[in-house]
GROMACS .gro file of N, CA and C in nm:
model
  537
    1MET      N    1   2.227   1.441   8.794
    1MET     CA    2   2.105   1.519   8.784
    1MET      C    3   2.103   1.614   8.903
    2THR      N    4   2.071   1.737   8.876
    2THR     CA    5   2.066   1.837   8.983
    2THR      C    6   1.939   1.816   9.065
    3PRO      N    7   1.940   1.863   9.189
    3PRO     CA    8   1.819   1.850   9.272
    3PRO      C    9   1.698   1.916   9.208
    4ALA      N   10   1.718   2.032   9.145
    4ALA     CA   11   1.604   2.101   9.081
    4ALA      C   12   1.549   2.019   8.967
    5LEU      N   13   1.637   1.958   8.887
    5LEU     CA   14   1.593   1.876   8.775
    5LEU      C   15   1.522   1.750   8.825
    6ARG      N   16   1.573   1.692   8.934
    6ARG     CA   17   1.511   1.574   8.993
    6ARG      C   18   1.368   1.608   9.039
    7ILE      N   19   1.349   1.723   9.106
    7ILE     CA   20   1.216   1.765   9.152
    7ILE      C   21   1.124   1.785   9.033
    8LEU      N   22   1.174   1.845   8.927
    8LEU     CA   23   1.094   1.867   8.807
    8LEU      C   24   1.051   1.733   8.747
    9CYS      N   25   1.142   1.637   8.739
    9CYS     CA   26   1.110   1.505   8.684
    9CYS      C   27   1.004   1.435   8.769
   10ILE      N   28   1.017   1.442   8.900
   10ILE     CA   29   0.919   1.381   8.989
   10ILE      C   30   0.784   1.448   8.971
   11ALA      N   31   0.780   1.579   8.964
   11ALA     CA   32   0.654   1.653   8.946
   11ALA      C   33   0.589   1.616   8.812
   12LEU      N   34   0.667   1.608   8.706
   12LEU     CA   35   0.612   1.574   8.574
   12LEU      C   36   0.560   1.431   8.571
   13THR      N   37   0.619   1.342   8.647
   13THR     CA   38   0.575   1.202   8.652
   13THR      C   39   0.451   1.189   8.740
   14ALA      N   40   0.448   1.257   8.853
   14ALA     CA   41   0.338   1.244   8.949
   14ALA      C   42   0.208   1.303   8.896
   15ALA      N   43   0.214   1.414   8.824
   15ALA     CA   44   0.091   1.478   8.776
   15ALA      C   45   0.009   1.385   8.686
   16PRO      N   46   0.069   1.321   8.585
   16PRO     CA   47  -0.012   1.229   8.504
   16PRO      C   48  -0.063   1.109   8.583
   17LEU      N   49   0.016   1.058   8.678
   17LEU     CA   50  -0.030   0.946   8.759
   17LEU      C   51  -0.151   0.984   8.842
   18ALA      N   52  -0.152   1.104   8.900
   18ALA     CA   53  -0.266   1.151   8.978
   18ALA      C   54  -0.388   1.166   8.888
   19ALA      N   55  -0.368   1.217   8.768
   19ALA     CA   56  -0.480   1.233   8.674
   19ALA      C   57  -0.536   1.097   8.634
   20VAL      N   58  -0.449   1.000   8.612
   20VAL     CA   59  -0.495   0.865   8.577
   20VAL      C   60  -0.572   0.803   8.693
   21ALA      N   61  -0.524   0.821   8.815
   21ALA     CA   62  -0.594   0.767   8.932
   21ALA      C   63  -0.730   0.831   8.949
   22ALA      N   64  -0.739   0.964   8.931
   22ALA     CA   65  -0.867   1.033   8.942
   22ALA      C   66  -0.964   0.985   8.834
   23GLU      N   67  -0.915   0.970   8.712
   23GLU     CA   68  -1.000   0.921   8.603
   23GLU      C   69  -1.043   0.778   8.630
   24SER      N   70  -0.952   0.698   8.684
   24SER     CA   71  -0.983   0.560   8.716
   24SER      C   72  -1.094   0.553   8.821
   25THR      N   73  -1.085   0.637   8.926
   25THR     CA   74  -1.188   0.640   9.029
   25THR      C   75  -1.321   0.688   8.972
   26ALA      N   76  -1.319   0.793   8.891
   26ALA     CA   77  -1.441   0.844   8.830
   26ALA      C   78  -1.504   0.738   8.740
   27GLU      N   79  -1.423   0.666   8.665
   27GLU     CA   80  -1.474   0.560   8.578
   27GLU      C   81  -1.534   0.446   8.660
   28LYS      N   82  -1.472   0.414   8.772
   28LYS     CA   83  -1.524   0.310   8.861
   28LYS      C   84  -1.661   0.349   8.916
   29VAL      N   85  -1.675   0.474   8.957
   29VAL     CA   86  -1.803   0.524   9.008
   29VAL      C   87  -1.908   0.521   8.897
   30ARG      N   88  -1.871   0.564   8.777
   30ARG     CA   89  -1.965   0.559   8.663
   30ARG      C   90  -2.010   0.416   8.636
   31ARG      N   91  -1.917   0.322   8.644
   31ARG     CA   92  -1.950   0.181   8.624
   31ARG      C   93  -2.046   0.135   8.733
   32GLY      N   94  -2.021   0.175   8.857
   32GLY     CA   95  -2.110   0.140   8.968
   32GLY      C   96  -2.250   0.197   8.949
   33GLN      N   97  -2.258   0.321   8.902
   33GLN     CA   98  -2.389   0.382   8.876
   33GLN      C   99  -2.463   0.304   8.767
   34TYR      N  100  -2.392   0.268   8.663
   34TYR     CA  101  -2.450   0.189   8.555
   34TYR      C  102  -2.502   0.055   8.610
   35LEU      N  103  -2.423  -0.012   8.691
   35LEU     CA  104  -2.465  -0.141   8.747
   35LEU      C  105  -2.585  -0.127   8.841
   36ALA      N  106  -2.587  -0.021   8.921
   36ALA     CA  107  -2.702   0.003   9.009
   36ALA      C  108  -2.828   0.029   8.927
   37THR      N  109  -2.811   0.096   8.814
   37THR     CA  110  -2.925   0.127   8.727
   37THR      C  111  -2.978   0.001   8.659
   38ILE      N  112  -2.891  -0.074   8.593
   38ILE     CA  113  -2.940  -0.193   8.522
   38ILE      C  114  -2.974  -0.305   8.619
   39GLY      N  115  -2.918  -0.301   8.740
   39GLY     CA  116  -2.949  -0.400   8.842
   39GLY      C  117  -3.078  -0.368   8.915
   40LEU      N  118  -3.141  -0.257   8.880
   40LEU     CA  119  -3.272  -0.216   8.935
   40LEU      C  120  -3.269  -0.189   9.085
   41CYS      N  121  -3.156  -0.144   9.138
   41CYS     CA  122  -3.146  -0.115   9.282
   41CYS      C  123  -3.252  -0.014   9.327
   42ASN      N  124  -3.279   0.087   9.243
   42ASN     CA  125  -3.378   0.189   9.280
   42ASN      C  126  -3.518   0.132   9.292
   43ASP      N  127  -3.547   0.023   9.222
   43ASP     CA  128  -3.682  -0.032   9.226
   43ASP      C  129  -3.726  -0.068   9.367
   44CYS      N  130  -3.637  -0.114   9.451
   44CYS     CA  131  -3.673  -0.151   9.588
   44CYS      C  132  -3.614  -0.058   9.693
   45HIS      N  133  -3.502   0.005   9.665
   45HIS     CA  134  -3.433   0.085   9.767
   45HIS      C  135  -3.465   0.234   9.760
   46THR      N  136  -3.540   0.279   9.658
   46THR     CA  137  -3.583   0.418   9.649
   46THR      C  138  -3.735   0.421   9.665
   47PRO      N  139  -3.787   0.488   9.770
   47PRO     CA  140  -3.931   0.491   9.790
   47PRO      C  141  -4.002   0.564   9.675
   48LEU      N  142  -4.126   0.527   9.655
   48LEU     CA  143  -4.208   0.596   9.556
   48LEU      C  144  -4.279   0.714   9.620
   49LYS      N  145  -4.314   0.813   9.539
   49LYS     CA  146  -4.398   0.923   9.584
   49LYS      C  147  -4.509   0.938   9.480
   50MET      N  148  -4.621   0.988   9.524
   50MET     CA  149  -4.736   1.005   9.436
   50MET      C  150  -4.729   1.141   9.368
   51THR      N  151  -4.752   1.140   9.238
   51THR     CA  152  -4.757   1.263   9.158
   51THR      C  153  -4.890   1.262   9.082
   52PRO      N  154  -4.926   1.372   9.015
   52PRO     CA  155  -5.049   1.373   8.935
   52PRO      C  156  -5.049   1.264   8.826
   53ASP      N  157  -4.928   1.221   8.787
   53ASP     CA  158  -4.918   1.116   8.685
   53ASP      C  159  -4.905   0.976   8.744
   54GLY      N  160  -4.918   0.965   8.875
   54GLY     CA  161  -4.904   0.835   8.940
   54GLY      C  162  -4.775   0.826   9.019
   55PRO      N  163  -4.744   0.707   9.070
   55PRO     CA  164  -4.624   0.692   9.152
   55PRO      C  165  -4.496   0.698   9.068
   56VAL      N  166  -4.396   0.767   9.126
   56VAL     CA  167  -4.263   0.776   9.064
   56VAL      C  168  -4.159   0.764   9.175
   57PRO      N  169  -4.037   0.721   9.141
   57PRO     CA  170  -3.933   0.715   9.243
   57PRO      C  171  -3.905   0.854   9.300
   58ASP      N  172  -3.894   0.862   9.431
   58ASP     CA  173  -3.863   0.987   9.500
   58ASP      C  174  -3.711   1.002   9.503
   59MET      N  175  -3.655   1.065   9.402
   59MET     CA  176  -3.510   1.073   9.389
   59MET      C  177  -3.446   1.164   9.494
   60SER      N  178  -3.526   1.240   9.569
   60SER     CA  179  -3.469   1.315   9.681
   60SER      C  180  -3.434   1.219   9.795
   61ARG      N  181  -3.486   1.095   9.788
   61ARG     CA  182  -3.456   0.991   9.886
   61ARG      C  183  -3.394   0.868   9.817
   62MET      N  184  -3.320   0.895   9.710
   62MET     CA  185  -3.262   0.788   9.630
   62MET      C  186  -3.183   0.688   9.714
   63LEU      N  187  -3.222   0.562   9.700
   63LEU     CA  188  -3.155   0.448   9.763
   63LEU      C  189  -3.154   0.455   9.916
   64SER      N  190  -3.250   0.529   9.975
   64SER     CA  191  -3.254   0.544  10.121
   64SER      C  192  -3.338   0.438  10.190
   65GLY      N  193  -3.397   0.346  10.115
   65GLY     CA  194  -3.471   0.236  10.177
   65GLY      C  195  -3.611   0.274  10.221
   66HIS      N  196  -3.669   0.184  10.301
   66HIS     CA  197  -3.805   0.204  10.350
   66HIS      C  198  -3.812   0.329  10.439
   67PRO      N  199  -3.908   0.420  10.412
   67PRO     CA  200  -3.918   0.542  10.493
   67PRO      C  201  -3.949   0.511  10.640
   68GLU      N  202  -3.867   0.566  10.729
   68GLU     CA  203  -3.887   0.541  10.872
   68GLU      C  204  -4.020   0.596  10.922
   69ALA      N  205  -4.074   0.698  10.856
   69ALA     CA  206  -4.201   0.758  10.898
   69ALA      C  207  -4.322   0.676  10.853
   70MET      N  208  -4.300   0.564  10.787
   70MET     CA  209  -4.410   0.481  10.740
   70MET      C  210  -4.407   0.346  10.812
   71PRO      N  211  -4.472   0.339  10.929
   71PRO     CA  212  -4.471   0.212  11.003
   71PRO      C  213  -4.548   0.103  10.927
   72VAL      N  214  -4.501  -0.019  10.944
   72VAL     CA  215  -4.566  -0.135  10.884
   72VAL      C  216  -4.585  -0.237  10.995
   73ALA      N  217  -4.708  -0.286  11.008
   73ALA     CA  218  -4.737  -0.386  11.110
   73ALA      C  219  -4.697  -0.524  11.059
   74PRO      N  220  -4.660  -0.614  11.151
   74PRO     CA  221  -4.629  -0.750  11.107
   74PRO      C  222  -4.751  -0.811  11.039
   75SER      N  223  -4.729  -0.880  10.930
   75SER     CA  224  -4.840  -0.944  10.862
   75SER      C  225  -4.790  -1.067  10.789
   76THR      N  226  -4.881  -1.155  10.764
   76THR     CA  227  -4.850  -1.276  10.689
   76THR      C  228  -4.952  -1.285  10.576
   77PRO      N  229  -4.907  -1.308  10.455
   77PRO     CA  230  -5.003  -1.323  10.345
   77PRO      C  231  -5.100  -1.437  10.372
   78PRO      N  232  -5.218  -1.433  10.310
   78PRO     CA  233  -5.321  -1.533  10.338
   78PRO      C  234  -5.281  -1.675  10.299
   79LYS      N  235  -5.193  -1.692  10.204
   79LYS     CA  236  -5.148  -1.825  10.162
   79LYS      C  237  -4.996  -1.832  10.174
   80PRO      N  238  -4.939  -1.947  10.209
   80PRO     CA  239  -4.795  -1.956  10.229
   80PRO      C  240  -4.712  -1.929  10.103
   81TRP      N  241  -4.771  -1.938   9.989
   81TRP     CA  242  -4.698  -1.913   9.864
   81TRP      C  243  -4.712  -1.769   9.817
   82MET      N  244  -4.778  -1.686   9.894
   82MET     CA  245  -4.799  -1.546   9.855
   82MET      C  246  -4.700  -1.454   9.925
   83ALA      N  247  -4.684  -1.335   9.867
   83ALA     CA  248  -4.606  -1.228   9.929
   83ALA      C  249  -4.682  -1.098   9.904
   84MET      N  250  -4.658  -0.999   9.989
   84MET     CA  251  -4.722  -0.868   9.974
   84MET      C  252  -4.614  -0.762   9.983
   85MET      N  253  -4.643  -0.644   9.924
   85MET     CA  254  -4.548  -0.534   9.935
   85MET      C  255  -4.621  -0.405   9.967
   86ALA      N  256  -4.549  -0.313  10.030
   86ALA     CA  257  -4.605  -0.182  10.063
   86ALA      C  258  -4.616  -0.099   9.936
   87SER      N  259  -4.698   0.004   9.941
   87SER     CA  260  -4.719   0.090   9.824
   87SER      C  261  -4.592   0.164   9.782
   88THR      N  262  -4.496   0.177   9.870
   88THR     CA  263  -4.368   0.241   9.836
   88THR      C  264  -4.273   0.144   9.766
   89LEU      N  265  -4.309   0.017   9.762
   89LEU     CA  266  -4.223  -0.092   9.711
   89LEU      C  267  -4.095  -0.107   9.792
   90THR      N  268  -4.101  -0.072   9.922
   90THR     CA  269  -3.983  -0.081  10.007
   90THR      C  270  -4.003  -0.173  10.129
   91ALA      N  271  -4.121  -0.233  10.144
   91ALA     CA  272  -4.147  -0.328  10.253
   91ALA      C  273  -4.217  -0.449  10.192
   92PHE      N  274  -4.178  -0.568  10.238
   92PHE     CA  275  -4.224  -0.692  10.178
   92PHE      C  276  -4.259  -0.791  10.287
   93SER      N  277  -4.375  -0.855  10.276
   93SER     CA  278  -4.416  -0.955  10.374
   93SER      C  279  -4.438  -1.088  10.303
   94GLY      N  280  -4.396  -1.193  10.370
   94GLY     CA  281  -4.413  -1.329  10.319
   94GLY      C  282  -4.395  -1.426  10.433
   95PRO      N  283  -4.378  -1.552  10.403
   95PRO     CA  284  -4.361  -1.652  10.510
   95PRO      C  285  -4.242  -1.621  10.602
   96TRP      N  286  -4.145  -1.542  10.555
   96TRP     CA  287  -4.026  -1.506  10.633
   96TRP      C  288  -4.054  -1.395  10.734
   97GLY      N  289  -4.169  -1.328  10.723
   97GLY     CA  290  -4.201  -1.212  10.805
   97GLY      C  291  -4.207  -1.089  10.717
   98THR      N  292  -4.164  -0.976  10.770
   98THR     CA  293  -4.164  -0.851  10.692
   98THR      C  294  -4.021  -0.799  10.685
   99SER      N  295  -3.977  -0.773  10.563
   99SER     CA  296  -3.843  -0.719  10.541
   99SER      C  297  -3.856  -0.580  10.482
  100PHE      N  298  -3.754  -0.499  10.505
  100PHE     CA  299  -3.753  -0.360  10.461
  100PHE      C  300  -3.628  -0.335  10.379
  101SER      N  301  -3.644  -0.263  10.270
  101SER     CA  302  -3.527  -0.226  10.188
  101SER      C  303  -3.433  -0.139  10.270
  102ALA      N  304  -3.306  -0.170  10.262
  102ALA     CA  305  -3.204  -0.101  10.341
  102ALA      C  306  -3.171   0.037  10.285
  103ASN      N  307  -3.124   0.123  10.373
  103ASN     CA  308  -3.072   0.255  10.333
  103ASN      C  309  -2.930   0.233  10.283
  104LEU      N  310  -2.911   0.243  10.151
  104LEU     CA  311  -2.780   0.221  10.091
  104LEU      C  312  -2.697   0.347  10.078
  105THR      N  313  -2.750   0.460  10.127
  105THR     CA  314  -2.675   0.585  10.117
  105THR      C  315  -2.561   0.586  10.220
  106PRO      N  316  -2.463   0.673  10.201
  106PRO     CA  317  -2.351   0.678  10.296
  106PRO      C  318  -2.381   0.761  10.421
  107ASP      N  319  -2.508   0.771  10.460
  107ASP     CA  320  -2.539   0.847  10.581
  107ASP      C  321  -2.464   0.784  10.699
  108PRO      N  322  -2.388   0.864  10.775
  108PRO     CA  323  -2.305   0.808  10.883
  108PRO      C  324  -2.384   0.754  11.001
  109HIS      N  325  -2.514   0.787  11.010
  109HIS     CA  326  -2.595   0.743  11.124
  109HIS      C  327  -2.690   0.630  11.087
  110THR      N  328  -2.744   0.631  10.965
  110THR     CA  329  -2.848   0.535  10.931
  110THR      C  330  -2.820   0.453  10.805
  111GLY      N  331  -2.718   0.484  10.732
  111GLY     CA  332  -2.686   0.406  10.612
  111GLY      C  333  -2.632   0.270  10.650
  112VAL      N  334  -2.687   0.165  10.591
  112VAL     CA  335  -2.648   0.029  10.628
  112VAL      C  336  -2.501   0.001  10.596
  113LEU      N  337  -2.446   0.069  10.498
  113LEU     CA  338  -2.307   0.046  10.460
  113LEU      C  339  -2.208   0.130  10.540
  114ARG      N  340  -2.255   0.206  10.639
  114ARG     CA  341  -2.168   0.300  10.710
  114ARG      C  342  -2.049   0.230  10.775
  115ASP      N  343  -2.067   0.106  10.818
  115ASP     CA  344  -1.959   0.034  10.885
  115ASP      C  345  -1.896  -0.073  10.797
  116PHE      N  346  -1.937  -0.080  10.671
  116PHE     CA  347  -1.887  -0.184  10.581
  116PHE      C  348  -1.755  -0.144  10.518
  117THR      N  349  -1.666  -0.240  10.509
  117THR     CA  350  -1.551  -0.225  10.421
  117THR      C  351  -1.594  -0.279  10.285
  118GLU      N  352  -1.514  -0.252  10.184
  118GLU     CA  353  -1.545  -0.306  10.052
  118GLU      C  354  -1.549  -0.459  10.057
  119ALA      N  355  -1.457  -0.519  10.130
  119ALA     CA  356  -1.452  -0.665  10.141
  119ALA      C  357  -1.579  -0.718  10.208
  120GLN      N  358  -1.630  -0.650  10.311
  120GLN     CA  359  -1.753  -0.693  10.377
  120GLN      C  360  -1.873  -0.678  10.283
  121PHE      N  361  -1.875  -0.572  10.205
  121PHE     CA  362  -1.982  -0.551  10.107
  121PHE      C  363  -1.985  -0.667  10.008
  122ILE      N  364  -1.869  -0.703   9.957
  122ILE     CA  365  -1.861  -0.813   9.861
  122ILE      C  366  -1.902  -0.944   9.928
  123ALA      N  367  -1.853  -0.968  10.049
  123ALA     CA  368  -1.889  -1.091  10.121
  123ALA      C  369  -2.038  -1.098  10.148
  124THR      N  370  -2.099  -0.986  10.182
  124THR     CA  371  -2.243  -0.981  10.208
  124THR      C  372  -2.321  -1.026  10.085
  125LEU      N  373  -2.281  -0.975   9.970
  125LEU     CA  374  -2.354  -1.010   9.847
  125LEU      C  375  -2.315  -1.148   9.794
  126ARG      N  376  -2.209  -1.204   9.843
  126ARG     CA  377  -2.170  -1.339   9.803
  126ARG      C  378  -2.241  -1.446   9.888
  127ASN      N  379  -2.257  -1.418  10.020
  127ASN     CA  380  -2.313  -1.523  10.106
  127ASN      C  381  -2.446  -1.487  10.172
  128GLY      N  382  -2.501  -1.368  10.144
  128GLY     CA  383  -2.633  -1.335  10.194
  128GLY      C  384  -2.642  -1.306  10.343
  129ARG      N  385  -2.532  -1.263  10.402
  129ARG     CA  386  -2.533  -1.227  10.545
  129ARG      C  387  -2.471  -1.090  10.562
  130HIS      N  388  -2.533  -1.008  10.650
  130HIS     CA  389  -2.484  -0.872  10.672
  130HIS      C  390  -2.337  -0.875  10.714
  131GLN      N  391  -2.258  -0.790  10.651
  131GLN     CA  392  -2.114  -0.780  10.673
  131GLN      C  393  -2.046  -0.915  10.657
  132GLY      N  394  -2.109  -1.002  10.581
  132GLY     CA  395  -2.051  -1.132  10.551
  132GLY      C  396  -2.071  -1.236  10.658
  133GLN      N  397  -2.121  -1.196  10.777
  133GLN     CA  398  -2.135  -1.294  10.885
  133GLN      C  399  -2.254  -1.269  10.977
  134GLY      N  400  -2.327  -1.159  10.958
  134GLY     CA  401  -2.440  -1.125  11.046
  134GLY      C  402  -2.568  -1.196  11.008
  135ARG      N  403  -2.680  -1.129  11.033
  135ARG     CA  404  -2.810  -1.190  11.005
  135ARG      C  405  -2.830  -1.206  10.855
  136GLU      N  406  -2.919  -1.299  10.822
  136GLU     CA  407  -2.947  -1.327  10.681
  136GLU      C  408  -3.012  -1.206  10.613
  137ILE      N  409  -2.980  -1.188  10.487
  137ILE     CA  410  -3.051  -1.089  10.405
  137ILE      C  411  -3.181  -1.155  10.362
  138LEU      N  412  -3.292  -1.088  10.385
  138LEU     CA  413  -3.423  -1.146  10.361
  138LEU      C  414  -3.474  -1.117  10.220
  139PRO      N  415  -3.572  -1.197  10.176
  139PRO     CA  416  -3.636  -1.169  10.047
  139PRO      C  417  -3.698  -1.031  10.050
  140PRO      N  418  -3.713  -0.969   9.937
  140PRO     CA  419  -3.687  -1.018   9.802
  140PRO      C  420  -3.548  -0.982   9.750
  141MET      N  421  -3.454  -0.940   9.836
  141MET     CA  422  -3.321  -0.903   9.789
  141MET      C  423  -3.256  -1.019   9.716
  142PRO      N  424  -3.224  -1.000   9.588
  142PRO     CA  425  -3.167  -1.111   9.509
  142PRO      C  426  -3.016  -1.123   9.525
  143TRP      N  427  -2.968  -1.131   9.651
  143TRP     CA  428  -2.825  -1.134   9.676
  143TRP      C  429  -2.757  -1.251   9.604
  144MET      N  430  -2.829  -1.362   9.588
  144MET     CA  431  -2.766  -1.478   9.525
  144MET      C  432  -2.735  -1.454   9.377
  145TRP      N  433  -2.804  -1.359   9.315
  145TRP     CA  434  -2.777  -1.324   9.175
  145TRP      C  435  -2.681  -1.206   9.168
  146VAL      N  436  -2.703  -1.107   9.252
  146VAL     CA  437  -2.612  -0.993   9.256
  146VAL      C  438  -2.472  -1.040   9.294
  147GLY      N  439  -2.465  -1.137   9.383
  147GLY     CA  440  -2.337  -1.191   9.428
  147GLY      C  441  -2.257  -1.262   9.321
  148LYS      N  442  -2.319  -1.285   9.208
  148LYS     CA  443  -2.247  -1.348   9.096
  148LYS      C  444  -2.171  -1.246   9.011
  149MET      N  445  -2.186  -1.117   9.044
  149MET     CA  446  -2.107  -1.015   8.976
  149MET      C  447  -1.959  -1.039   9.004
  150THR      N  448  -1.875  -0.987   8.918
  150THR     CA  449  -1.731  -0.998   8.940
  150THR      C  450  -1.691  -0.911   9.060
  151ASP      N  451  -1.575  -0.938   9.117
  151ASP     CA  452  -1.523  -0.853   9.224
  151ASP      C  453  -1.510  -0.708   9.176
  152GLU      N  454  -1.468  -0.690   9.052
  152GLU     CA  455  -1.452  -0.555   8.997
  152GLU      C  456  -1.587  -0.483   8.990
  153ASP      N  457  -1.692  -0.555   8.948
  153ASP     CA  458  -1.824  -0.493   8.942
  153ASP      C  459  -1.876  -0.460   9.081
  154LEU      N  460  -1.862  -0.550   9.176
  154LEU     CA  461  -1.908  -0.523   9.312
  154LEU      C  462  -1.828  -0.409   9.374
  155SER      N  463  -1.700  -0.402   9.343
  155SER     CA  464  -1.617  -0.292   9.390
  155SER      C  465  -1.666  -0.159   9.332
  156ALA      N  466  -1.702  -0.160   9.205
  156ALA     CA  467  -1.754  -0.039   9.141
  156ALA      C  468  -1.888   0.001   9.202
  157LEU      N  469  -1.974  -0.095   9.229
  157LEU     CA  470  -2.103  -0.066   9.292
  157LEU      C  471  -2.082  -0.006   9.430
  158PHE      N  472  -1.990  -0.060   9.506
  158PHE     CA  473  -1.957  -0.008   9.639
  158PHE      C  474  -1.905   0.136   9.628
  159ALA      N  475  -1.816   0.161   9.531
  159ALA     CA  476  -1.761   0.296   9.511
  159ALA      C  477  -1.873   0.395   9.478
  160TYR      N  478  -1.967   0.353   9.397
  160TYR     CA  479  -2.080   0.440   9.362
  160TYR      C  480  -2.165   0.470   9.485
  161LEU      N  481  -2.201   0.366   9.560
  161LEU     CA  482  -2.286   0.386   9.678
  161LEU      C  483  -2.218   0.474   9.783
  162ARG      N  484  -2.087   0.471   9.790
  162ARG     CA  485  -2.013   0.553   9.886
  162ARG      C  486  -2.016   0.702   9.853
  163GLN      N  487  -2.049   0.738   9.729
  163GLN     CA  488  -2.043   0.880   9.692
  163GLN      C  489  -2.180   0.942   9.659
  164ILE      N  490  -2.290   0.864   9.669
  164ILE     CA  491  -2.421   0.925   9.646
  164ILE      C  492  -2.458   1.012   9.766
  165PRO      N  493  -2.555   1.102   9.749
  165PRO     CA  494  -2.592   1.188   9.862
  165PRO      C  495  -2.645   1.107   9.981
  166PRO      N  496  -2.597   1.137  10.102
  166PRO     CA  497  -2.648   1.067  10.220
  166PRO      C  498  -2.791   1.111  10.251
  167VAL      N  499  -2.871   1.017  10.297
  167VAL     CA  500  -3.009   1.046  10.338
  167VAL      C  501  -3.027   0.988  10.478
  168LEU      N  502  -3.062   1.075  10.573
  168LEU     CA  503  -3.089   1.030  10.709
  168LEU      C  504  -3.223   0.958  10.709
  169ASN      N  505  -3.223   0.827  10.728
  169ASN     CA  506  -3.346   0.747  10.726
  169ASN      C  507  -3.318   0.615  10.795
  170LYS      N  508  -3.372   0.600  10.916
  170LYS     CA  509  -3.354   0.476  10.993
  170LYS      C  510  -3.459   0.375  10.949
  171VAL      N  511  -3.415   0.276  10.876
  171VAL     CA  512  -3.504   0.171  10.828
  171VAL      C  513  -3.535   0.076  10.945
  172PRO      N  514  -3.662   0.034  10.959
  172PRO     CA  515  -3.694  -0.058  11.070
  172PRO      C  516  -3.623  -0.192  11.055
  173ASP      N  517  -3.608  -0.260  11.168
  173ASP     CA  518  -3.555  -0.396  11.167
  173ASP      C  519  -3.663  -0.489  11.110
  174PRO      N  520  -3.623  -0.602  11.056
  174PRO     CA  521  -3.721  -0.698  11.004
  174PRO      C  522  -3.817  -0.743  11.115
  175LEU      N  523  -3.938  -0.780  11.075
  175LEU     CA  524  -4.039  -0.827  11.170
  175LEU      C  525  -4.065  -0.974  11.146
  176PRO      N  526  -4.092  -1.049  11.255
  176PRO     CA  527  -4.125  -1.191  11.236
  176PRO      C  528  -4.263  -1.203  11.172
  177PRO      N  529  -4.298  -1.321  11.122
  177PRO     CA  530  -4.432  -1.336  11.065
  177PRO      C  531  -4.540  -1.302  11.166
  178GLY      N  532  -4.648  -1.242  11.116
  178GLY     CA  533  -4.761  -1.206  11.202
  178GLY      C  534  -4.846  -1.327  11.236
  179PRO      N  535  -4.949  -1.304  11.316
  179PRO     CA  536  -5.035  -1.417  11.357
  179PRO      C  537  -5.112  -1.474  11.239
   0.00000   0.00000   0.00000
């Protein structure tokens, strides 16, 4: 085989492989978007905004978590079996204290996944600890159910979250129970 023919054969082989890889990645992201949608991720991680028709998800801040400009004081519900939530549906108080929905966008400064590898993301959702070994994930995050997804599904969800628009939003740290 001549060198020119060898180069042509390599080029003809590589082009379809690159197209398959690109389609595979796009399909993985689409699967992740589907899983985020049916998994109701936006319900807690996308703040609400008020419109003439009532509250709706603020998609300009999609999956950016609790708005940093909305402070929440520590509080404890009146009964130990009760829980309360902020009007944005992004802050939750109960016997555990007050938890805030995380910024799941790929913002390099404030996105909670900015330092996560795919393996750490999967470990976090499997064992309920940040990066698989940090602090506990607090209620109402249903990590124990989300963590039952297959590795392929969690990988697709991670791929989707890595490519959504970044939103600069520093979510507060959890607060201990109030007095």
